[in-house]
Amino acid sequence: MTADTHSVLVVTKDSKLSSMTSTFLMPPLFDTQIVGDFNEARRMTSERVYNIVLVDYGEGAGVDFARDLSDSLSTILLLTPQTLYEEISYRVEGYGIITVGTPFDQFIFYNNLKTAIAVSYKVKMLQSQTTKLKIKMEEIRLVNRAKMLLMQTLKLTEQEAHHYIEKEAMNRGLRKTAVAEEIIKTYG
């Protein structure tokens, strides 16, 4: 799968909807799987992260499935009958779920797919930033722990401990975290 291919899971029992989405979601732009059972869809989403998940209302079961899936990295489009659109949209928008009223024309469907693709890219970018921040926070925590150990065992000030770690890292060509780990092993 290339970076330009979007993985899509369509969850619906409606053969007409399956047929229409299959027409739109064609390779190579989309890697699409269609499933008619919410339990099977739960299994599939536990094994793989899909960029986009299209969920049919399914007499209300789709709402529960979409909410359950909302904490994943997938962009979720909930296909809802027009008569229930406002009510369902209000109930799920806080979960980050995009509601689409059905039936809809192909132009509306295409625009909603473009929106879902844009949201998917944004989620990937934010996830990457979150990961970088978590790594940085762990590095800071590790260096602070090493500084505390130096302060306690060698009676250094915080500035002296910080300088010691930086100097050791520079002199030995190591990262500060590697020096901090050695200090923790030695004094911890």
PDB file of C-alpha atoms in Angstrom:
ATOM      1  CA  MET A   1       0.000   0.000   0.000  1.00  0.00           C
ATOM      2  CA  THR A   2       1.465   3.355  -1.029  1.00  0.00           C
ATOM      3  CA  ALA A   3       1.177   6.595   0.887  1.00  0.00           C
ATOM      4  CA  ASP A   4      -1.479   7.712  -1.605  1.00  0.00           C
ATOM      5  CA  THR A   5      -3.693   4.697  -0.959  1.00  0.00           C
ATOM      6  CA  HIS A   6      -6.376   5.112   1.676  1.00  0.00           C
ATOM      7  CA  SER A   7      -7.603   2.085   3.585  1.00  0.00           C
ATOM      8  CA  VAL A   8     -11.375   2.102   3.926  1.00  0.00           C
ATOM      9  CA  LEU A   9     -13.717  -0.172   5.839  1.00  0.00           C
ATOM     10  CA  VAL A  10     -17.377  -0.021   4.842  1.00  0.00           C
ATOM     11  CA  VAL A  11     -19.776  -1.483   7.409  1.00  0.00           C
ATOM     12  CA  THR A  12     -23.236  -2.015   5.938  1.00  0.00           C
ATOM     13  CA  LYS A  13     -25.813  -4.701   5.232  1.00  0.00           C
ATOM     14  CA  ASP A  14     -27.352  -2.554   2.475  1.00  0.00           C
ATOM     15  CA  SER A  15     -26.364  -4.043  -0.903  1.00  0.00           C
ATOM     16  CA  LYS A  16     -27.217  -0.801  -2.718  1.00  0.00           C
ATOM     17  CA  LEU A  17     -24.854   1.159  -0.456  1.00  0.00           C
ATOM     18  CA  SER A  18     -22.180  -1.534  -0.829  1.00  0.00           C
ATOM     19  CA  SER A  19     -22.463  -1.322  -4.596  1.00  0.00           C
ATOM     20  CA  MET A  20     -22.302   2.464  -4.669  1.00  0.00           C
ATOM     21  CA  THR A  21     -19.298   2.688  -2.354  1.00  0.00           C
ATOM     22  CA  SER A  22     -17.505  -0.015  -4.358  1.00  0.00           C
ATOM     23  CA  THR A  23     -17.968   2.124  -7.459  1.00  0.00           C
ATOM     24  CA  PHE A  24     -16.381   5.142  -5.778  1.00  0.00           C
ATOM     25  CA  LEU A  25     -13.724   3.496  -3.646  1.00  0.00           C
ATOM     26  CA  MET A  26     -11.653   1.861  -6.360  1.00  0.00           C
ATOM     27  CA  PRO A  27      -7.956   0.980  -6.392  1.00  0.00           C
ATOM     28  CA  PRO A  28      -5.327   2.335  -6.517  1.00  0.00           C
ATOM     29  CA  LEU A  29      -6.610   5.332  -4.519  1.00  0.00           C
ATOM     30  CA  PHE A  30      -8.610   3.182  -2.084  1.00  0.00           C
ATOM     31  CA  ASP A  31      -7.993  -0.195  -0.470  1.00  0.00           C
ATOM     32  CA  THR A  32     -11.582  -1.036   0.439  1.00  0.00           C
ATOM     33  CA  GLN A  33     -13.105  -3.819   2.490  1.00  0.00           C
ATOM     34  CA  ILE A  34     -16.853  -4.200   2.899  1.00  0.00           C
ATOM     35  CA  VAL A  35     -18.390  -6.091   5.794  1.00  0.00           C
ATOM     36  CA  GLY A  36     -22.032  -6.512   6.742  1.00  0.00           C
ATOM     37  CA  ASP A  37     -21.665  -7.486  10.381  1.00  0.00           C
ATOM     38  CA  PHE A  38     -20.720  -5.149  13.242  1.00  0.00           C
ATOM     39  CA  ASN A  39     -19.033  -7.932  15.221  1.00  0.00           C
ATOM     40  CA  GLU A  40     -16.848  -8.779  12.229  1.00  0.00           C
ATOM     41  CA  ALA A  41     -16.106  -5.064  11.794  1.00  0.00           C
ATOM     42  CA  ARG A  42     -15.050  -4.846  15.459  1.00  0.00           C
ATOM     43  CA  ARG A  43     -12.664  -7.754  14.942  1.00  0.00           C
ATOM     44  CA  MET A  44     -11.231  -6.173  11.792  1.00  0.00           C
ATOM     45  CA  THR A  45     -10.712  -2.768  13.407  1.00  0.00           C
ATOM     46  CA  SER A  46      -8.982  -4.390  16.369  1.00  0.00           C
ATOM     47  CA  GLU A  47      -6.469  -5.952  13.983  1.00  0.00           C
ATOM     48  CA  ARG A  48      -5.897  -2.986  11.667  1.00  0.00           C
ATOM     49  CA  VAL A  49      -6.250   0.781  11.655  1.00  0.00           C
ATOM     50  CA  TYR A  50      -8.253   1.995   8.669  1.00  0.00           C
ATOM     51  CA  ASN A  51      -7.851   5.561   7.406  1.00  0.00           C
ATOM     52  CA  ILE A  52     -11.602   5.858   6.870  1.00  0.00           C
ATOM     53  CA  VAL A  53     -14.493   3.829   8.254  1.00  0.00           C
ATOM     54  CA  LEU A  54     -17.916   4.275   6.633  1.00  0.00           C
ATOM     55  CA  VAL A  55     -20.604   3.061   9.006  1.00  0.00           C
ATOM     56  CA  ASP A  56     -24.227   2.564   7.991  1.00  0.00           C
ATOM     57  CA  TYR A  57     -26.780   3.559  10.629  1.00  0.00           C
ATOM     58  CA  GLY A  58     -28.023  -0.043  10.706  1.00  0.00           C
ATOM     59  CA  GLU A  59     -31.175   0.598  12.758  1.00  0.00           C
ATOM     60  CA  GLY A  60     -29.102   2.298  15.447  1.00  0.00           C
ATOM     61  CA  ALA A  61     -26.353  -0.296  15.854  1.00  0.00           C
ATOM     62  CA  GLY A  62     -24.077   1.803  13.641  1.00  0.00           C
ATOM     63  CA  VAL A  63     -24.167   4.665  16.127  1.00  0.00           C
ATOM     64  CA  ASP A  64     -22.859   2.452  18.930  1.00  0.00           C
ATOM     65  CA  PHE A  65     -20.199   0.942  16.671  1.00  0.00           C
ATOM     66  CA  ALA A  66     -19.055   4.389  15.483  1.00  0.00           C
ATOM     67  CA  ARG A  67     -18.819   5.689  19.065  1.00  0.00           C
ATOM     68  CA  ASP A  68     -16.872   2.591  20.133  1.00  0.00           C
ATOM     69  CA  LEU A  69     -14.439   3.150  17.275  1.00  0.00           C
ATOM     70  CA  SER A  70     -14.117   6.906  17.840  1.00  0.00           C
ATOM     71  CA  ASP A  71     -11.039   6.641  20.058  1.00  0.00           C
ATOM     72  CA  SER A  72      -9.085   5.019  17.209  1.00  0.00           C
ATOM     73  CA  LEU A  73      -7.077   6.912  14.605  1.00  0.00           C
ATOM     74  CA  SER A  74      -9.703   6.219  11.922  1.00  0.00           C
ATOM     75  CA  THR A  75     -11.827   8.982  10.418  1.00  0.00           C
ATOM     76  CA  ILE A  76     -15.438   7.844  10.807  1.00  0.00           C
ATOM     77  CA  LEU A  77     -18.326   8.717   8.513  1.00  0.00           C
ATOM     78  CA  LEU A  78     -21.702   7.688   9.936  1.00  0.00           C
ATOM     79  CA  LEU A  79     -24.330   7.286   7.198  1.00  0.00           C
ATOM     80  CA  THR A  80     -27.631   8.280   8.801  1.00  0.00           C
ATOM     81  CA  PRO A  81     -31.206   8.547   7.460  1.00  0.00           C
ATOM     82  CA  GLN A  82     -32.102  12.190   6.668  1.00  0.00           C
ATOM     83  CA  THR A  83     -35.014  12.018   9.109  1.00  0.00           C
ATOM     84  CA  LEU A  84     -32.609  11.313  11.997  1.00  0.00           C
ATOM     85  CA  TYR A  85     -29.695  13.430  10.782  1.00  0.00           C
ATOM     86  CA  GLU A  86     -29.937  16.301  13.279  1.00  0.00           C
ATOM     87  CA  GLU A  87     -30.509  14.051  16.298  1.00  0.00           C
ATOM     88  CA  ILE A  88     -27.722  11.588  15.431  1.00  0.00           C
ATOM     89  CA  SER A  89     -25.297  14.299  14.347  1.00  0.00           C
ATOM     90  CA  TYR A  90     -25.758  16.080  17.673  1.00  0.00           C
ATOM     91  CA  ARG A  91     -25.169  12.823  19.598  1.00  0.00           C
ATOM     92  CA  VAL A  92     -21.935  11.862  17.816  1.00  0.00           C
ATOM     93  CA  GLU A  93     -20.205  15.105  16.857  1.00  0.00           C
ATOM     94  CA  GLY A  94     -18.461  15.253  20.249  1.00  0.00           C
ATOM     95  CA  TYR A  95     -16.792  11.963  19.352  1.00  0.00           C
ATOM     96  CA  GLY A  96     -15.306  13.442  16.175  1.00  0.00           C
ATOM     97  CA  ILE A  97     -17.655  11.453  13.943  1.00  0.00           C
ATOM     98  CA  ILE A  98     -18.751  13.001  10.642  1.00  0.00           C
ATOM     99  CA  THR A  99     -22.463  12.426   9.993  1.00  0.00           C
ATOM    100  CA  VAL A 100     -23.716  12.081   6.417  1.00  0.00           C
ATOM    101  CA  GLY A 101     -27.440  12.087   5.648  1.00  0.00           C
ATOM    102  CA  THR A 102     -28.753   9.311   3.392  1.00  0.00           C
ATOM    103  CA  PRO A 103     -29.807   8.966   0.711  1.00  0.00           C
ATOM    104  CA  PHE A 104     -27.273  11.297  -0.866  1.00  0.00           C
ATOM    105  CA  ASP A 105     -26.092  12.004  -4.361  1.00  0.00           C
ATOM    106  CA  GLN A 106     -22.662  11.047  -5.633  1.00  0.00           C
ATOM    107  CA  PHE A 107     -21.338  14.610  -5.487  1.00  0.00           C
ATOM    108  CA  ILE A 108     -22.121  14.874  -1.770  1.00  0.00           C
ATOM    109  CA  PHE A 109     -20.570  11.463  -1.144  1.00  0.00           C
ATOM    110  CA  TYR A 110     -17.423  12.480  -3.038  1.00  0.00           C
ATOM    111  CA  ASN A 111     -17.112  15.722  -1.040  1.00  0.00           C
ATOM    112  CA  ASN A 112     -17.527  13.841   2.230  1.00  0.00           C
ATOM    113  CA  LEU A 113     -14.804  11.402   1.169  1.00  0.00           C
ATOM    114  CA  LYS A 114     -12.473  14.310   0.408  1.00  0.00           C
ATOM    115  CA  THR A 115     -13.226  15.713   3.863  1.00  0.00           C
ATOM    116  CA  ALA A 116     -12.514  12.327   5.454  1.00  0.00           C
ATOM    117  CA  ILE A 117      -9.197  12.067   3.582  1.00  0.00           C
ATOM    118  CA  ALA A 118      -8.173  15.548   4.780  1.00  0.00           C
ATOM    119  CA  VAL A 119      -9.114  14.678   8.356  1.00  0.00           C
ATOM    120  CA  SER A 120      -7.172  11.406   8.066  1.00  0.00           C
ATOM    121  CA  TYR A 121      -4.022  13.287   7.053  1.00  0.00           C
ATOM    122  CA  LYS A 122      -4.497  15.722   9.938  1.00  0.00           C
ATOM    123  CA  VAL A 123      -4.905  12.850  12.419  1.00  0.00           C
ATOM    124  CA  LYS A 124      -1.669  11.248  11.164  1.00  0.00           C
ATOM    125  CA  MET A 125       0.193  14.525  11.557  1.00  0.00           C
ATOM    126  CA  LEU A 126      -1.133  15.076  15.075  1.00  0.00           C
ATOM    127  CA  GLN A 127      -0.315  11.482  16.044  1.00  0.00           C
ATOM    128  CA  SER A 128       3.259  11.998  14.850  1.00  0.00           C
ATOM    129  CA  GLN A 129       3.566  15.199  16.879  1.00  0.00           C
ATOM    130  CA  THR A 130       2.124  13.465  19.939  1.00  0.00           C
ATOM    131  CA  THR A 131       4.652  10.654  19.626  1.00  0.00           C
ATOM    132  CA  LYS A 132       7.529  13.133  19.348  1.00  0.00           C
ATOM    133  CA  LEU A 133       6.300  14.995  22.435  1.00  0.00           C
ATOM    134  CA  LYS A 134       6.005  11.770  24.427  1.00  0.00           C
ATOM    135  CA  ILE A 135       9.583  10.848  23.510  1.00  0.00           C
ATOM    136  CA  LYS A 136      10.816  14.312  24.486  1.00  0.00           C
ATOM    137  CA  MET A 137       8.949  14.172  27.812  1.00  0.00           C
ATOM    138  CA  GLU A 138      10.484  10.768  28.560  1.00  0.00           C
ATOM    139  CA  GLU A 139      13.953  12.142  27.789  1.00  0.00           C
ATOM    140  CA  ILE A 140      13.372  15.088  30.129  1.00  0.00           C
ATOM    141  CA  ARG A 141      12.100  12.781  32.865  1.00  0.00           C
ATOM    142  CA  LEU A 142      15.163  10.542  32.479  1.00  0.00           C
ATOM    143  CA  VAL A 143      17.655  13.422  32.613  1.00  0.00           C
ATOM    144  CA  ASN A 144      15.861  14.954  35.615  1.00  0.00           C
ATOM    145  CA  ARG A 145      16.007  11.641  37.444  1.00  0.00           C
ATOM    146  CA  ALA A 146      19.757  11.403  36.742  1.00  0.00           C
ATOM    147  CA  LYS A 147      20.254  14.983  37.960  1.00  0.00           C
ATOM    148  CA  MET A 148      18.408  14.184  41.187  1.00  0.00           C
ATOM    149  CA  LEU A 149      20.631  11.151  41.761  1.00  0.00           C
ATOM    150  CA  LEU A 150      23.767  13.240  41.170  1.00  0.00           C
ATOM    151  CA  MET A 151      22.478  15.888  43.555  1.00  0.00           C
ATOM    152  CA  GLN A 152      21.731  13.310  46.247  1.00  0.00           C
ATOM    153  CA  THR A 153      24.841  11.135  45.936  1.00  0.00           C
ATOM    154  CA  LEU A 154      27.533  13.611  44.859  1.00  0.00           C
ATOM    155  CA  LYS A 155      25.975  16.638  46.613  1.00  0.00           C
ATOM    156  CA  LEU A 156      25.935  18.681  43.392  1.00  0.00           C
ATOM    157  CA  THR A 157      23.615  21.608  42.740  1.00  0.00           C
ATOM    158  CA  GLU A 158      21.037  21.226  39.983  1.00  0.00           C
ATOM    159  CA  GLN A 159      23.137  23.414  37.678  1.00  0.00           C
ATOM    160  CA  GLU A 160      26.268  21.388  38.393  1.00  0.00           C
ATOM    161  CA  ALA A 161      24.416  18.117  37.766  1.00  0.00           C
ATOM    162  CA  HIS A 162      22.994  19.472  34.511  1.00  0.00           C
ATOM    163  CA  HIS A 163      26.448  20.676  33.416  1.00  0.00           C
ATOM    164  CA  TYR A 164      27.979  17.305  34.363  1.00  0.00           C
ATOM    165  CA  ILE A 165      25.486  15.397  32.172  1.00  0.00           C
ATOM    166  CA  GLU A 166      25.955  17.784  29.228  1.00  0.00           C
ATOM    167  CA  LYS A 167      29.754  17.664  29.499  1.00  0.00           C
ATOM    168  CA  GLU A 168      29.832  13.857  29.708  1.00  0.00           C
ATOM    169  CA  ALA A 169      27.552  13.597  26.676  1.00  0.00           C
ATOM    170  CA  MET A 170      29.693  15.993  24.651  1.00  0.00           C
ATOM    171  CA  ASN A 171      33.041  14.487  25.667  1.00  0.00           C
ATOM    172  CA  ARG A 172      31.930  10.928  24.983  1.00  0.00           C
ATOM    173  CA  GLY A 173      29.842  11.643  21.883  1.00  0.00           C
ATOM    174  CA  LEU A 174      26.682  10.326  23.508  1.00  0.00           C
ATOM    175  CA  ARG A 175      23.179  11.647  23.867  1.00  0.00           C
ATOM    176  CA  LYS A 176      22.251  13.130  27.228  1.00  0.00           C
ATOM    177  CA  THR A 177      19.730  10.329  27.700  1.00  0.00           C
ATOM    178  CA  ALA A 178      22.440   7.692  27.320  1.00  0.00           C
ATOM    179  CA  VAL A 179      24.550   9.442  29.976  1.00  0.00           C
ATOM    180  CA  ALA A 180      21.471   9.778  32.182  1.00  0.00           C
ATOM    181  CA  GLU A 181      20.752   6.048  31.858  1.00  0.00           C
ATOM    182  CA  GLU A 182      24.332   5.238  32.922  1.00  0.00           C
ATOM    183  CA  ILE A 183      24.022   7.549  35.941  1.00  0.00           C
ATOM    184  CA  ILE A 184      20.748   5.891  36.939  1.00  0.00           C
ATOM    185  CA  LYS A 185      22.338   2.419  36.642  1.00  0.00           C
ATOM    186  CA  THR A 186      25.350   3.540  38.681  1.00  0.00           C
ATOM    187  CA  TYR A 187      23.628   5.511  41.438  1.00  0.00           C
ATOM    188  CA  GLY A 188      19.975   4.401  41.215  1.00  0.00           C
TER     189      GLY A 188
END
